[in-house]
Structure formats: C-alpha cells, structure tokens
C-alpha cells in the first residue's frame, strides 16, 4: 500500500545496485555487532578465559551475512526489523560456533579464520571446544529469552527456535559436516553431483534458508511468502557455497582471511572438483539468478536481497 512497484533488478544492472547493498551491509554489521556486544557475557565475568574466547571468536570479523538475511527478510515482508535483532544475533552466534568447531584439529585443522589465528590456536583445543559449546547454547538462550522480550508473540518465537534447531541438527548443518568428514576419509570415491549437492545443502544452505524463514516469521507474513523466502535462501546458499569452493582454488588468502587450497589438500568434495572451474562459475551464477526469481512476487521490496544474491558469484571475500 502506497509503495511504488519497482522494476526487478536486471542482472546487467547488478553493479548499480551494489552501493545501496554495501551501505546496508555496513549498517547491518554495525547494528548487529553492537547488539552482540550487549548479548555476550563480559570478558571479565568468570570464567574469564571462556568468555574471552567467545568474544574473540565472535568479534574476529565476519561478513555478518546470516544476520543480514534475517533482518532483510523481515524488512521485505514489511516487518519490524528491531524485533528481528535478537534472532539475527542468535544465527550469527550459532554460525560462529560452527566455525570454531570446524577449525579444530579433529575437523578441518585450520590456523586462520576471519584473518586471525583460530580460536584453538589462541586459547587451546579444550577451551575452543567449550567456546563452541557455549556459543551454541547462547544462540538458543537468545532465542528463548531475548526474542520474546521484544514483545514478539510466543508461538512465533517458538517457530523461530524450531526453525534454527532443525537447521543446526543432525539432518542439516551437523549432518552436512558429518558427510564432509566421511567423504574425506573415504578418499572421495563418490564424486557425483548429487553427493556434492547433498553436502552443500546441509553444511551451508540449510542455515541460510533458516535465516530467511526466521526473518519472514518475525515479520508475521503468510506461509506462501515464507516458502518463497526459503526458496531464495536455498539458491542464495548454493551460490554462496559454490563460490566458496571456487575461491578456495582461485582466491586470495588475505582477502578471504583464511588459508586457501585446503579443500584439495584435505580431499574435500567441491563443485570445481566435480564440475571444473568454468562450469562451477556458471552454476553459481545460475543459482544467484534463481534466488532473484524466487522473489519475483515481492515486487521490488526485496531489492537488496536480490542484489546480494547477484553479488555473490563476484565476491572475493
Ligand atoms: C550447529 C550443531 C551444529 C554443528 C556444527 C562444525 C559444524 C557442525 C559445521 C561446520 C559448517 C561449516 C563451517 C560450513 C561452512 C560454511 C561456510 C562457507 C562458512 C563461511 O561463512 P562466511 O564466509 O564466514 O559467511 P564469515 O566469517 O564471513 O562469517
């Protein structure tokens, strides 16, 4: 009502859309980091070393893409973005948990994350395991306690919690990591497109879909819109992870803030391994365009979500 119908962003105009996108991403990062600062235990609260580790991992940097998806999905359905801030923080805290555990010697054994030494390199392995555990627990505490405090109704807050719980569990995020590890130990005997897709859907896509759905839920939209946001999240997450695979081969470690070339070294099943680099680039771009198409019926109010999707295959960090 009273909102002009905007043209959908044509792919060729994606650069033009980048400035507002960059502005909103910067604004989102600032707001989310201030909110995270209020939600995380203080560094001097005992046990101080654990709280220092949690803050180190959360504030080491990071694009804050998942909170952006929560907030922008809420905005796109006309919701009150302020009500979505605790959920935006919860998904970032859960994501950081997964990074801390992913970097452990028993998993990917990485020394560098977000341009800094990984949590276990600074605090030791035992403390990094506990830091990850405490972050996972904090993510759900934020949803259970802080989200209802905004005045959001209890059934909606519960649906948000259910959405994140499912996305994180053994069928999705944790399950994707399990498949990833299994592929490495079996020396990637199965190099099929179906298998790499199954892993990516779990390891990366599911959480991004959950972020979009949670934003829509807090915006109190209908099931049809939630379905469209989920579909957008699916294609966006796929474009993101295919590009991540490509950047691990072709990217610059300094911009990425992590060691490159690890996928090949650890014999990970990736898109470039299955499809080659050129085809992978096309698939990332097609996935980004499918994300935009999923939001066709939003009539321009989801411009920045579309711009984000189109920017992903070009990303360097
Ligand atoms: C959540 C119960 C539970 C278990 C987690 C360790 C683990 C199980 C999963 C690891 C999943 C993982 C690290 C997937 C990779 C996804 C990915 C490409 C992360 C990098 O995301 P960016 O680039 O990172 O958005 P920043 O640092 O910008 O936030």
CSV table of C-alpha atoms and ligand atoms in Angstrom, one decimal:
chain,number,residue,atom,x,y,z
A,1,UNK,CA,0.0,0.0,0.0
A,2,UNK,CA,1.4,3.3,-1.1
A,3,UNK,CA,4.6,1.6,-2.2
A,4,UNK,CA,5.6,2.1,-5.8
A,5,UNK,CA,6.1,-1.0,-7.9
A,6,UNK,CA,9.9,-1.2,-8.7
A,7,UNK,CA,11.4,-2.8,-11.6
A,8,UNK,CA,13.1,-6.1,-10.8
A,9,UNK,CA,16.9,-5.7,-10.9
A,10,UNK,CA,18.1,-7.0,-14.3
A,11,UNK,CA,21.3,-9.0,-14.0
A,12,UNK,CA,23.2,-6.5,-16.1
A,13,UNK,CA,22.5,-3.7,-13.6
A,14,UNK,CA,23.8,-5.6,-10.6
A,15,UNK,CA,26.8,-3.2,-10.2
A,16,UNK,CA,24.3,-0.3,-9.9
A,17,UNK,CA,22.6,-2.0,-7.1
A,18,UNK,CA,25.8,-2.6,-5.2
A,19,UNK,CA,26.1,0.8,-3.5
A,20,UNK,CA,22.9,0.6,-1.5
A,21,UNK,CA,23.7,-3.0,-0.8
A,22,UNK,CA,27.1,-2.2,0.6
A,23,UNK,CA,25.6,0.6,2.7
A,24,UNK,CA,23.0,-1.7,4.2
A,25,UNK,CA,25.6,-4.4,4.8
A,26,UNK,CA,27.8,-1.9,6.7
A,27,UNK,CA,24.8,-0.6,8.7
A,28,UNK,CA,23.7,-4.1,9.5
A,29,UNK,CA,27.3,-5.1,10.6
A,30,UNK,CA,27.4,-2.1,12.9
A,31,UNK,CA,24.0,-2.7,14.5
A,32,UNK,CA,24.5,-6.5,14.8
A,33,UNK,CA,27.9,-6.0,16.4
A,34,UNK,CA,26.5,-3.5,19.0
A,35,UNK,CA,23.7,-6.0,19.8
A,36,UNK,CA,26.1,-8.9,20.1
A,37,UNK,CA,28.3,-6.9,22.4
A,38,UNK,CA,25.3,-6.5,24.7
A,39,UNK,CA,24.3,-10.2,24.5
A,40,UNK,CA,27.7,-11.9,25.1
A,41,UNK,CA,29.0,-12.3,28.6
A,42,UNK,CA,31.6,-9.7,29.6
A,43,UNK,CA,35.2,-10.6,29.3
A,44,UNK,CA,35.9,-10.2,33.0
A,45,UNK,CA,33.0,-12.3,34.1
A,46,UNK,CA,34.2,-15.7,35.4
A,47,UNK,CA,35.3,-18.0,33.9
A,48,UNK,CA,37.0,-15.1,32.1
A,49,UNK,CA,39.1,-17.2,29.8
A,50,UNK,CA,36.0,-18.9,28.3
A,51,UNK,CA,34.2,-15.5,27.9
A,52,UNK,CA,37.3,-14.0,26.3
A,53,UNK,CA,37.4,-17.0,23.8
A,54,UNK,CA,33.7,-16.5,23.0
A,55,UNK,CA,34.2,-12.8,22.3
A,56,UNK,CA,37.4,-13.4,20.4
A,57,UNK,CA,35.6,-15.8,18.0
A,58,UNK,CA,32.5,-13.6,17.6
A,59,UNK,CA,34.3,-10.3,17.1
A,60,UNK,CA,37.2,-11.6,15.0
A,61,UNK,CA,35.5,-10.1,11.9
A,62,UNK,CA,33.0,-11.8,9.6
A,63,UNK,CA,30.6,-10.5,7.0
A,64,UNK,CA,27.5,-11.0,9.1
A,65,UNK,CA,25.6,-12.3,6.1
A,66,UNK,CA,23.3,-14.5,8.1
A,67,UNK,CA,22.1,-11.7,10.4
A,68,UNK,CA,21.6,-9.6,7.2
A,69,UNK,CA,19.4,-12.3,5.8
A,70,UNK,CA,17.2,-12.4,8.9
A,71,UNK,CA,16.9,-8.6,9.0
A,72,UNK,CA,16.3,-8.0,5.3
A,73,UNK,CA,13.8,-10.9,5.0
A,74,UNK,CA,11.9,-9.3,7.9
A,75,UNK,CA,12.0,-5.9,6.2
A,76,UNK,CA,11.0,-7.4,2.8
A,77,UNK,CA,7.7,-8.7,4.3
A,78,UNK,CA,7.1,-5.3,5.9
A,79,UNK,CA,8.0,-6.5,9.4
A,80,UNK,CA,9.6,-4.5,12.3
A,81,UNK,CA,13.3,-5.1,11.9
A,82,UNK,CA,14.0,-4.2,15.5
A,83,UNK,CA,12.1,-7.2,16.7
A,84,UNK,CA,14.3,-9.4,14.5
A,85,UNK,CA,17.7,-8.2,16.0
A,86,UNK,CA,17.9,-10.9,18.7
A,87,UNK,CA,17.3,-13.6,16.1
A,88,UNK,CA,19.9,-12.0,13.8
A,89,UNK,CA,22.4,-12.2,16.7
A,90,UNK,CA,21.4,-15.8,17.5
A,91,UNK,CA,22.1,-17.1,14.0
A,92,UNK,CA,25.5,-15.3,14.0
A,93,UNK,CA,26.4,-16.8,17.3
A,94,UNK,CA,25.4,-20.3,16.1
A,95,UNK,CA,27.3,-19.7,12.9
A,96,UNK,CA,30.4,-18.7,14.9
A,97,UNK,CA,30.0,-21.9,17.0
A,98,UNK,CA,30.2,-23.9,13.7
A,99,UNK,CA,33.3,-22.0,12.6
A,100,UNK,CA,35.1,-22.6,15.9
A,101,UNK,CA,34.4,-26.3,15.8
A,102,UNK,CA,35.1,-26.6,12.1
A,103,UNK,CA,38.6,-25.2,12.6
A,104,UNK,CA,39.5,-27.7,15.3
A,105,UNK,CA,42.4,-30.2,14.6
A,106,UNK,CA,39.8,-33.0,14.7
A,107,UNK,CA,37.9,-31.4,11.9
A,108,UNK,CA,39.5,-29.1,9.3
A,109,UNK,CA,42.5,-28.2,11.4
A,110,UNK,CA,42.8,-24.6,10.3
A,111,UNK,CA,45.2,-22.0,11.7
A,112,UNK,CA,43.5,-18.9,10.3
A,113,UNK,CA,39.9,-17.7,10.4
A,114,UNK,CA,38.5,-14.2,9.7
A,115,UNK,CA,42.1,-13.1,9.2
A,116,UNK,CA,43.1,-14.0,12.7
A,117,UNK,CA,44.6,-17.1,14.4
A,118,UNK,CA,41.8,-19.6,15.0
A,119,UNK,CA,40.3,-19.9,18.5
A,120,UNK,CA,42.1,-23.2,19.4
A,121,UNK,CA,45.4,-21.6,18.3
A,122,UNK,CA,44.9,-18.8,20.8
A,123,UNK,CA,43.1,-20.5,23.6
A,124,UNK,CA,44.0,-24.2,23.2
A,125,UNK,CA,41.9,-27.0,21.9
A,126,UNK,CA,39.9,-27.8,25.1
A,127,UNK,CA,38.9,-24.2,25.5
A,128,UNK,CA,37.9,-23.9,21.8
A,129,UNK,CA,35.6,-26.9,22.2
A,130,UNK,CA,34.0,-25.3,25.2
A,131,UNK,CA,33.8,-22.0,23.5
A,132,UNK,CA,31.9,-23.6,20.6
A,133,UNK,CA,29.6,-25.4,23.0
A,134,UNK,CA,28.9,-22.2,25.0
A,135,UNK,CA,28.2,-20.3,21.8
A,136,UNK,CA,25.7,-22.9,20.6
A,137,UNK,CA,23.9,-22.8,24.0
A,138,UNK,CA,23.9,-19.0,23.9
A,139,UNK,CA,22.3,-18.9,20.5
A,140,UNK,CA,19.3,-20.8,21.8
A,141,UNK,CA,19.2,-18.8,25.0
A,142,UNK,CA,18.9,-15.7,22.9
A,143,UNK,CA,16.0,-17.1,21.0
A,144,UNK,CA,14.3,-18.5,24.2
A,145,UNK,CA,14.8,-15.4,26.4
A,146,UNK,CA,15.7,-12.3,24.4
A,147,UNK,CA,13.3,-12.8,21.4
A,148,UNK,CA,10.1,-12.9,23.5
A,149,UNK,CA,11.4,-9.9,25.5
A,150,UNK,CA,10.9,-7.8,22.3
A,151,UNK,CA,7.2,-8.3,22.6
A,152,UNK,CA,7.1,-10.9,19.8
A,153,UNK,CA,4.3,-13.4,20.5
A,154,UNK,CA,5.3,-16.7,22.0
A,155,UNK,CA,4.1,-19.0,19.1
A,156,UNK,CA,6.2,-17.0,16.6
A,157,UNK,CA,9.2,-17.0,18.9
A,158,UNK,CA,8.8,-20.8,19.2
A,159,UNK,CA,8.6,-21.3,15.5
A,160,UNK,CA,11.8,-19.3,15.1
A,161,UNK,CA,13.5,-21.6,17.7
A,162,UNK,CA,12.2,-24.7,16.0
A,163,UNK,CA,13.5,-23.4,12.6
A,164,UNK,CA,17.0,-22.8,13.9
A,165,UNK,CA,17.1,-26.0,15.9
A,166,UNK,CA,16.2,-28.1,12.9
A,167,UNK,CA,18.7,-26.4,10.6
A,168,UNK,CA,21.5,-26.9,13.0
A,169,UNK,CA,20.8,-30.6,13.8
A,170,UNK,CA,21.9,-34.0,12.5
A,171,UNK,CA,19.8,-33.8,9.4
A,172,UNK,CA,21.2,-30.5,8.2
A,173,UNK,CA,24.3,-28.5,9.5
A,174,UNK,CA,25.8,-31.1,11.8
A,175,UNK,CA,24.8,-33.8,9.3
A,176,UNK,CA,26.5,-31.9,6.4
A,177,UNK,CA,29.7,-31.7,8.4
A,178,UNK,CA,29.4,-35.4,9.1
A,179,UNK,CA,29.1,-36.1,5.4
A,180,UNK,CA,32.0,-33.8,4.7
A,181,UNK,CA,34.2,-35.7,7.1
A,182,UNK,CA,33.1,-39.1,5.7
A,183,UNK,CA,33.9,-38.0,2.1
A,184,UNK,CA,37.4,-37.1,3.2
A,185,UNK,CA,38.1,-40.4,4.9
A,186,UNK,CA,36.7,-42.4,2.0
A,187,UNK,CA,39.0,-40.6,-0.3
A,188,UNK,CA,36.1,-39.1,-2.2
A,189,UNK,CA,35.2,-42.3,-4.1
A,190,UNK,CA,31.8,-40.8,-4.8
A,191,UNK,CA,32.3,-37.7,-6.9
A,192,UNK,CA,28.7,-37.4,-8.1
A,193,UNK,CA,26.9,-34.1,-8.5
A,194,UNK,CA,24.2,-35.4,-6.2
A,195,UNK,CA,26.6,-36.1,-3.4
A,196,UNK,CA,28.3,-32.7,-3.5
A,197,UNK,CA,24.9,-31.0,-3.6
A,198,UNK,CA,23.7,-33.1,-0.7
A,199,UNK,CA,26.7,-32.0,1.4
A,200,UNK,CA,26.4,-28.3,0.4
A,201,UNK,CA,22.6,-28.3,1.1
A,202,UNK,CA,23.3,-29.4,4.6
A,203,UNK,CA,26.6,-27.7,5.5
A,204,UNK,CA,25.7,-24.2,4.2
A,205,UNK,CA,22.3,-23.8,2.5
A,206,UNK,CA,20.1,-25.0,5.4
A,207,UNK,CA,21.2,-22.3,7.8
A,208,UNK,CA,20.8,-19.6,5.2
A,209,UNK,CA,17.3,-20.8,4.4
A,210,UNK,CA,16.5,-20.8,8.1
A,211,UNK,CA,17.7,-17.2,8.4
A,212,UNK,CA,15.3,-16.1,5.6
A,213,UNK,CA,12.4,-18.1,7.1
A,214,UNK,CA,13.1,-16.6,10.6
A,215,UNK,CA,13.0,-13.1,9.2
A,216,UNK,CA,9.7,-13.8,7.4
A,217,UNK,CA,8.2,-15.4,10.6
A,218,UNK,CA,9.2,-12.4,12.7
A,219,UNK,CA,7.7,-10.1,10.0
A,220,UNK,CA,4.4,-12.1,10.6
A,221,UNK,CA,4.0,-13.0,6.9
A,222,UNK,CA,2.0,-15.8,5.4
A,223,UNK,CA,3.2,-19.3,4.6
A,224,UNK,CA,3.4,-18.6,0.9
A,225,UNK,CA,5.9,-15.7,1.5
A,226,UNK,CA,7.9,-17.9,3.9
A,227,UNK,CA,8.1,-20.6,1.2
A,228,UNK,CA,9.4,-18.0,-1.3
A,229,UNK,CA,12.0,-16.7,1.2
A,230,UNK,CA,13.1,-20.3,1.9
A,231,UNK,CA,13.5,-20.9,-1.8
A,232,UNK,CA,15.5,-17.7,-2.1
A,233,UNK,CA,17.7,-18.8,0.8
A,234,UNK,CA,18.2,-22.2,-0.9
A,235,UNK,CA,19.6,-20.7,-4.2
A,236,UNK,CA,21.5,-18.0,-2.4
A,237,UNK,CA,23.1,-20.5,-0.1
A,238,UNK,CA,24.1,-22.7,-3.0
A,239,UNK,CA,25.5,-19.7,-4.9
A,240,UNK,CA,27.4,-18.8,-1.8
A,241,UNK,CA,28.9,-22.2,-1.2
A,242,UNK,CA,29.8,-22.9,-4.9
A,243,UNK,CA,31.7,-19.5,-4.9
A,244,UNK,CA,33.3,-20.5,-1.6
A,245,UNK,CA,34.6,-23.7,-3.3
A,246,UNK,CA,35.9,-21.7,-6.3
A,247,UNK,CA,37.6,-19.1,-4.0
A,248,UNK,CA,39.4,-21.9,-2.2
A,249,UNK,CA,41.1,-22.6,-5.5
A,250,UNK,CA,41.5,-19.2,-7.0
A,251,UNK,CA,41.0,-16.7,-4.2
A,252,UNK,CA,43.5,-14.6,-2.2
A,253,UNK,CA,44.0,-15.8,1.3
A,254,UNK,CA,44.5,-12.3,2.6
A,255,UNK,CA,41.1,-11.1,1.4
A,256,UNK,CA,39.4,-14.3,2.5
A,257,UNK,CA,41.1,-14.3,5.9
A,258,UNK,CA,41.8,-18.0,5.8
A,259,UNK,CA,44.2,-20.4,4.3
A,260,UNK,CA,43.4,-21.2,0.6
A,261,UNK,CA,43.9,-24.5,-1.1
A,262,UNK,CA,42.7,-26.5,1.9
A,263,UNK,CA,39.9,-28.3,0.0
A,264,UNK,CA,42.2,-30.0,-2.4
A,265,UNK,CA,44.7,-30.7,0.4
A,266,UNK,CA,42.0,-32.3,2.5
A,267,UNK,CA,40.4,-34.1,-0.5
A,268,UNK,CA,37.1,-32.4,0.0
A,269,UNK,CA,34.3,-32.9,-2.4
A,270,UNK,CA,33.7,-29.5,-4.1
A,271,UNK,CA,32.0,-28.1,-7.1
A,272,UNK,CA,35.2,-27.4,-9.0
A,273,UNK,CA,36.3,-31.0,-8.4
A,274,UNK,CA,33.0,-32.4,-9.8
A,275,UNK,CA,32.2,-29.8,-12.5
A,276,UNK,CA,35.5,-28.0,-13.2
A,277,UNK,CA,36.0,-24.2,-12.5
A,278,UNK,CA,34.2,-22.8,-15.6
A,279,UNK,CA,31.1,-24.9,-15.2
A,280,UNK,CA,31.1,-24.1,-11.4
A,281,UNK,CA,31.2,-20.4,-12.2
A,282,UNK,CA,28.1,-20.8,-14.4
A,283,UNK,CA,26.3,-22.9,-11.8
A,284,UNK,CA,27.0,-20.2,-9.1
A,285,UNK,CA,25.6,-17.5,-11.4
A,286,UNK,CA,22.5,-19.6,-12.3
A,287,UNK,CA,21.9,-20.3,-8.6
A,288,UNK,CA,22.1,-16.5,-7.9
A,289,UNK,CA,19.6,-15.8,-10.7
A,290,UNK,CA,17.2,-18.5,-9.4
A,291,UNK,CA,17.4,-16.7,-6.0
A,292,UNK,CA,16.2,-13.5,-7.6
A,293,UNK,CA,13.4,-15.3,-9.4
A,294,UNK,CA,12.2,-16.8,-6.2
A,295,UNK,CA,11.4,-13.3,-5.0
A,296,UNK,CA,9.6,-12.2,-8.2
A,297,UNK,CA,6.3,-11.7,-6.5
A,298,UNK,CA,7.9,-9.3,-3.9
A,299,UNK,CA,7.6,-6.6,-6.5
A,300,UNK,CA,10.8,-4.8,-5.7
A,301,UNK,CA,10.6,-4.6,-1.9
A,302,UNK,CA,13.3,-7.3,-1.7
A,303,UNK,CA,15.8,-5.4,-3.9
A,304,UNK,CA,18.7,-5.7,-1.6
A,305,UNK,CA,18.2,-9.4,-1.1
A,306,UNK,CA,18.2,-9.7,-4.9
A,307,UNK,CA,21.3,-7.5,-5.1
A,308,UNK,CA,23.1,-9.7,-2.5
A,309,UNK,CA,22.3,-12.9,-4.5
A,310,UNK,CA,23.7,-11.3,-7.7
A,311,UNK,CA,26.8,-10.1,-6.0
A,312,UNK,CA,27.8,-13.5,-4.6
A,313,UNK,CA,29.4,-15.1,-7.6
A,314,UNK,CA,31.6,-12.0,-7.9
A,315,UNK,CA,32.6,-11.9,-4.2
A,316,UNK,CA,36.3,-12.0,-3.3
A,317,UNK,CA,36.0,-12.4,0.5
B,1,LIG,C1,25.5,-26.4,14.6
B,1,LIG,C2,25.1,-28.5,15.9
B,1,LIG,C3,25.9,-27.7,15.0
B,1,LIG,C4,27.1,-28.3,14.5
B,1,LIG,C5,28.1,-27.7,13.6
B,1,LIG,C6,31.3,-27.8,12.7
B,1,LIG,C7,30.0,-28.0,12.1
B,1,LIG,C8,28.9,-28.7,12.8
B,1,LIG,C9,29.7,-27.5,10.9
B,1,LIG,C10,30.6,-26.7,10.0
B,1,LIG,C11,29.9,-26.0,9.0
B,1,LIG,C12,30.7,-25.0,8.2
B,1,LIG,C13,31.8,-24.3,8.8
B,1,LIG,C14,30.3,-24.8,6.9
B,1,LIG,C15,31.0,-23.9,6.0
B,1,LIG,C16,30.1,-22.7,5.7
B,1,LIG,C17,30.9,-21.5,5.3
B,1,LIG,C18,31.2,-21.4,3.9
B,1,LIG,C19,31.3,-20.7,6.2
B,1,LIG,C20,31.9,-19.4,6.0
B,1,LIG,O1,30.9,-18.4,6.0
B,1,LIG,P1,31.2,-16.9,5.8
B,1,LIG,O2,32.1,-16.7,4.6
B,1,LIG,O3,32.0,-16.5,7.1
B,1,LIG,O4,29.9,-16.1,5.8
B,1,LIG,P2,32.2,-15.2,7.9
B,1,LIG,O5,33.5,-15.3,8.6
B,1,LIG,O6,32.1,-14.0,7.0
B,1,LIG,O7,31.0,-15.2,8.9
